[in-house]
PDB file of C-alpha atoms in Angstrom:
ATOM      1  CA  MET A 102     -12.204   5.542  -4.786  1.00  0.00           C
ATOM      2  CA  LEU A 103      -9.970   7.552  -3.028  1.00  0.00           C
ATOM      3  CA  ILE A 104      -8.471   7.293   1.303  1.00  0.00           C
ATOM      4  CA  THR A 105      -6.651  10.397   2.440  1.00  0.00           C
ATOM      5  CA  PHE A 106      -3.807  10.049   5.581  1.00  0.00           C
ATOM      6  CA  HIS A 107      -3.930  12.496   8.027  1.00  0.00           C
ATOM      7  CA  SER A 108      -1.102  13.843  10.046  1.00  0.00           C
ATOM      8  CA  LYS A 109       0.801  16.587  12.048  1.00  0.00           C
ATOM      9  CA  ALA A 110       3.916  14.858  11.036  1.00  0.00           C
ATOM     10  CA  ALA A 111       4.027  15.314   7.610  1.00  0.00           C
ATOM     11  CA  ALA A 112       2.149  16.646   4.540  1.00  0.00           C
ATOM     12  CA  ASP A 113      -1.355  14.046   3.230  1.00  0.00           C
ATOM     13  CA  VAL A 114      -0.965  11.212   1.521  1.00  0.00           C
ATOM     14  CA  MET A 115      -3.696  10.456  -1.107  1.00  0.00           C
ATOM     15  CA  MET A 116      -4.622   6.427  -2.303  1.00  0.00           C
ATOM     16  CA  TYR A 117      -6.495   4.628  -4.263  1.00  0.00           C
ATOM     17  CA  LYS A 118      -8.985   2.200  -2.317  1.00  0.00           C
ATOM     18  CA  GLU A 119      -7.902  -1.140  -3.031  1.00  0.00           C
ATOM     19  CA  HIS A 120      -4.403  -0.261  -3.004  1.00  0.00           C
ATOM     20  CA  ALA A 121      -4.385   1.121   0.811  1.00  0.00           C
ATOM     21  CA  LYS A 122      -6.600  -2.084   2.096  1.00  0.00           C
ATOM     22  CA  ARG A 123      -3.824  -3.906   1.377  1.00  0.00           C
ATOM     23  CA  ILE A 124      -1.814  -2.047   3.686  1.00  0.00           C
ATOM     24  CA  LEU A 125      -4.520  -1.830   6.087  1.00  0.00           C
ATOM     25  CA  ASP A 126      -4.623  -4.817   6.152  1.00  0.00           C
ATOM     26  CA  LEU A 127      -1.492  -6.354   7.162  1.00  0.00           C
ATOM     27  CA  LEU A 128      -2.325  -2.786   9.095  1.00  0.00           C
ATOM     28  CA  GLN A 129      -5.256  -5.086  11.216  1.00  0.00           C
ATOM     29  CA  LYS A 130      -7.107  -1.615  10.031  1.00  0.00           C
ATOM     30  CA  ASP A 131     -10.475  -1.108   8.709  1.00  0.00           C
ATOM     31  CA  SER A 132      -9.720   1.001   5.213  1.00  0.00           C
ATOM     32  CA  ASP A 133     -13.125   2.663   5.361  1.00  0.00           C
ATOM     33  CA  GLN A 134     -12.181   5.146   8.802  1.00  0.00           C
ATOM     34  CA  GLY A 135      -9.359   4.912  11.612  1.00  0.00           C
ATOM     35  CA  ILE A 136      -6.579   5.810  13.306  1.00  0.00           C
ATOM     36  CA  ILE A 137      -2.766   4.147  14.059  1.00  0.00           C
ATOM     37  CA  THR A 138      -2.229   6.348  17.229  1.00  0.00           C
ATOM     38  CA  ALA A 139       1.195   7.413  17.857  1.00  0.00           C
ATOM     39  CA  ALA A 140       2.217   3.324  20.296  1.00  0.00           C
ATOM     40  CA  GLU A 141       0.983   1.818  17.662  1.00  0.00           C
ATOM     41  CA  ALA A 142       3.216   3.628  14.750  1.00  0.00           C
ATOM     42  CA  PRO A 143       6.222   2.005  15.948  1.00  0.00           C
ATOM     43  CA  LYS A 144       4.689  -1.887  15.500  1.00  0.00           C
ATOM     44  CA  ALA A 145       2.744  -0.657  12.053  1.00  0.00           C
ATOM     45  CA  VAL A 146       6.389   0.528  10.738  1.00  0.00           C
ATOM     46  CA  GLU A 147       8.272  -2.447  11.255  1.00  0.00           C
ATOM     47  CA  ILE A 148       4.680  -4.344   9.695  1.00  0.00           C
ATOM     48  CA  LEU A 149       5.319  -3.077   6.744  1.00  0.00           C
ATOM     49  CA  GLU A 150       9.327  -2.860   6.230  1.00  0.00           C
ATOM     50  CA  SER A 151       8.882  -6.815   6.617  1.00  0.00           C
ATOM     51  CA  GLU A 152       6.521  -6.764   4.276  1.00  0.00           C
ATOM     52  CA  ILE A 153       8.536  -4.940   1.779  1.00  0.00           C
ATOM     53  CA  ALA A 154      10.691  -6.391   2.774  1.00  0.00           C
ATOM     54  CA  GLU A 155       9.235  -9.589   1.722  1.00  0.00           C
ATOM     55  CA  SER A 156       7.977  -8.308  -1.265  1.00  0.00           C
ATOM     56  CA  ARG A 157      11.201  -7.423  -3.029  1.00  0.00           C
ATOM     57  CA  LEU A 158      12.286 -10.962  -2.620  1.00  0.00           C
ATOM     58  CA  HIS A 159      10.119 -12.353  -4.767  1.00  0.00           C
ATOM     59  CA  PRO A 160       9.262  -9.146  -7.472  1.00  0.00           C
ATOM     60  CA  THR A 161       8.101 -12.230  -9.874  1.00  0.00           C
ATOM     61  CA  SER A 162       5.334 -12.915  -8.544  1.00  0.00           C
ATOM     62  CA  GLU A 163       3.307  -9.878  -7.910  1.00  0.00           C
ATOM     63  CA  GLN A 164       4.439  -9.069 -11.796  1.00  0.00           C
ATOM     64  CA  VAL A 165       2.975 -12.323 -12.939  1.00  0.00           C
ATOM     65  CA  LYS A 166       0.275 -11.416 -11.074  1.00  0.00           C
ATOM     66  CA  ARG A 167      -0.772  -8.634 -12.331  1.00  0.00           C
ATOM     67  CA  ASP A 168       0.281  -9.927 -15.793  1.00  0.00           C
ATOM     68  CA  VAL A 169      -2.386 -12.501 -15.669  1.00  0.00           C
ATOM     69  CA  ASP A 170      -5.011 -10.138 -14.721  1.00  0.00           C
ATOM     70  CA  ALA A 171      -3.820  -7.334 -17.550  1.00  0.00           C
ATOM     71  CA  HIS A 172      -3.562  -9.349 -20.290  1.00  0.00           C
ATOM     72  CA  HIS A 173      -6.186 -12.732 -20.287  1.00  0.00           C
ATOM     73  CA  GLY A 174      -9.898 -11.394 -20.461  1.00  0.00           C
ATOM     74  CA  GLU A 175     -12.894 -12.966 -20.182  1.00  0.00           C
ATOM     75  CA  GLN A 176     -12.818 -15.447 -23.139  1.00  0.00           C
ATOM     76  CA  GLY A 177      -9.607 -16.832 -23.010  1.00  0.00           C
ATOM     77  CA  ASP A 178      -5.969 -15.377 -23.651  1.00  0.00           C
ATOM     78  CA  ASP A 179      -5.397 -11.846 -25.168  1.00  0.00           C
ATOM     79  CA  THR A 180      -2.913 -11.729 -27.055  1.00  0.00           C
ATOM     80  CA  ASP A 181      -2.695  -7.694 -28.064  1.00  0.00           C
ATOM     81  CA  HIS A 182      -0.674  -7.396 -25.027  1.00  0.00           C
ATOM     82  CA  GLU A 183      -0.014  -3.499 -24.125  1.00  0.00           C
ATOM     83  CA  GLN A 184       3.624  -2.578 -22.516  1.00  0.00           C
ATOM     84  CA  MET A 185       3.080  -2.682 -19.176  1.00  0.00           C
ATOM     85  CA  GLU A 186       4.005  -0.603 -15.456  1.00  0.00           C
ATOM     86  CA  ILE A 187       4.888  -1.924 -12.391  1.00  0.00           C
ATOM     87  CA  VAL A 188       4.384  -0.241  -9.487  1.00  0.00           C
ATOM     88  CA  THR A 189       5.575  -2.071  -7.246  1.00  0.00           C
ATOM     89  CA  PHE A 190       3.919  -3.024  -3.233  1.00  0.00           C
ATOM     90  CA  ALA A 191       7.320  -0.781  -1.995  1.00  0.00           C
ATOM     91  CA  THR A 192       6.639   2.122  -4.093  1.00  0.00           C
ATOM     92  CA  ARG A 193       2.936   2.279  -2.873  1.00  0.00           C
ATOM     93  CA  ALA A 194       3.573   1.816   0.564  1.00  0.00           C
ATOM     94  CA  TYR A 195       6.322   4.449   0.585  1.00  0.00           C
ATOM     95  CA  PRO A 196       4.648   7.381   1.473  1.00  0.00           C
ATOM     96  CA  LEU A 197       2.263   6.109   4.212  1.00  0.00           C
ATOM     97  CA  LEU A 198       5.636   4.668   5.096  1.00  0.00           C
ATOM     98  CA  ASP A 199       7.887   7.476   5.317  1.00  0.00           C
ATOM     99  CA  MET A 200       3.912   9.449   6.789  1.00  0.00           C
ATOM    100  CA  LEU A 201       3.975   6.418   9.298  1.00  0.00           C
ATOM    101  CA  ARG A 202       8.102   7.075  10.555  1.00  0.00           C
ATOM    102  CA  GLU A 203       7.310  10.548  10.949  1.00  0.00           C
ATOM    103  CA  ALA A 204       4.583   9.766  13.204  1.00  0.00           C
ATOM    104  CA  ARG A 205       5.810   7.935  15.586  1.00  0.00           C
ATOM    105  CA  LYS A 206       9.308  10.456  15.176  1.00  0.00           C
ATOM    106  CA  GLY A 207       7.384  13.294  16.677  1.00  0.00           C
ATOM    107  CA  GLY A 208       4.330  11.469  18.948  1.00  0.00           C
ATOM    108  CA  TYR A 209       0.973  12.251  16.316  1.00  0.00           C
ATOM    109  CA  ASP A 210      -1.174  10.373  15.017  1.00  0.00           C
ATOM    110  CA  VAL A 211      -2.401   8.735  11.747  1.00  0.00           C
ATOM    111  CA  VAL A 212      -5.832   8.785  10.838  1.00  0.00           C
ATOM    112  CA  TRP A 213      -8.172   8.080   7.443  1.00  0.00           C
ATOM    113  CA  GLY A 214     -12.349   8.318   7.090  1.00  0.00           C
ATOM    114  CA  VAL A 215     -12.597  11.768  10.097  1.00  0.00           C
TER     115      VAL A 215
END
């Protein structure tokens, strides 16, 4: 399922709900419907920038988790490993972070699920 973020500050940002949920959980927001007000935008930017910096300090742990999830089947190890494309938290979060930065500058809200 997709979530589309809307703001007068920038073009719409679409993300899979499972990826948006991690970001919205950090911001203590519901993933189904919500708003980040212009007043909340500076704190939201700060939180996301901090989490991105933290995720860059420990990129291997995120890769290892994805590798385990992708390569271990229900009945043990799967020896037929396929090449994985790594998409980091920073890469996934950047479009929304950019929207929040623009919303902060212009004094606009960011909404989703409406």
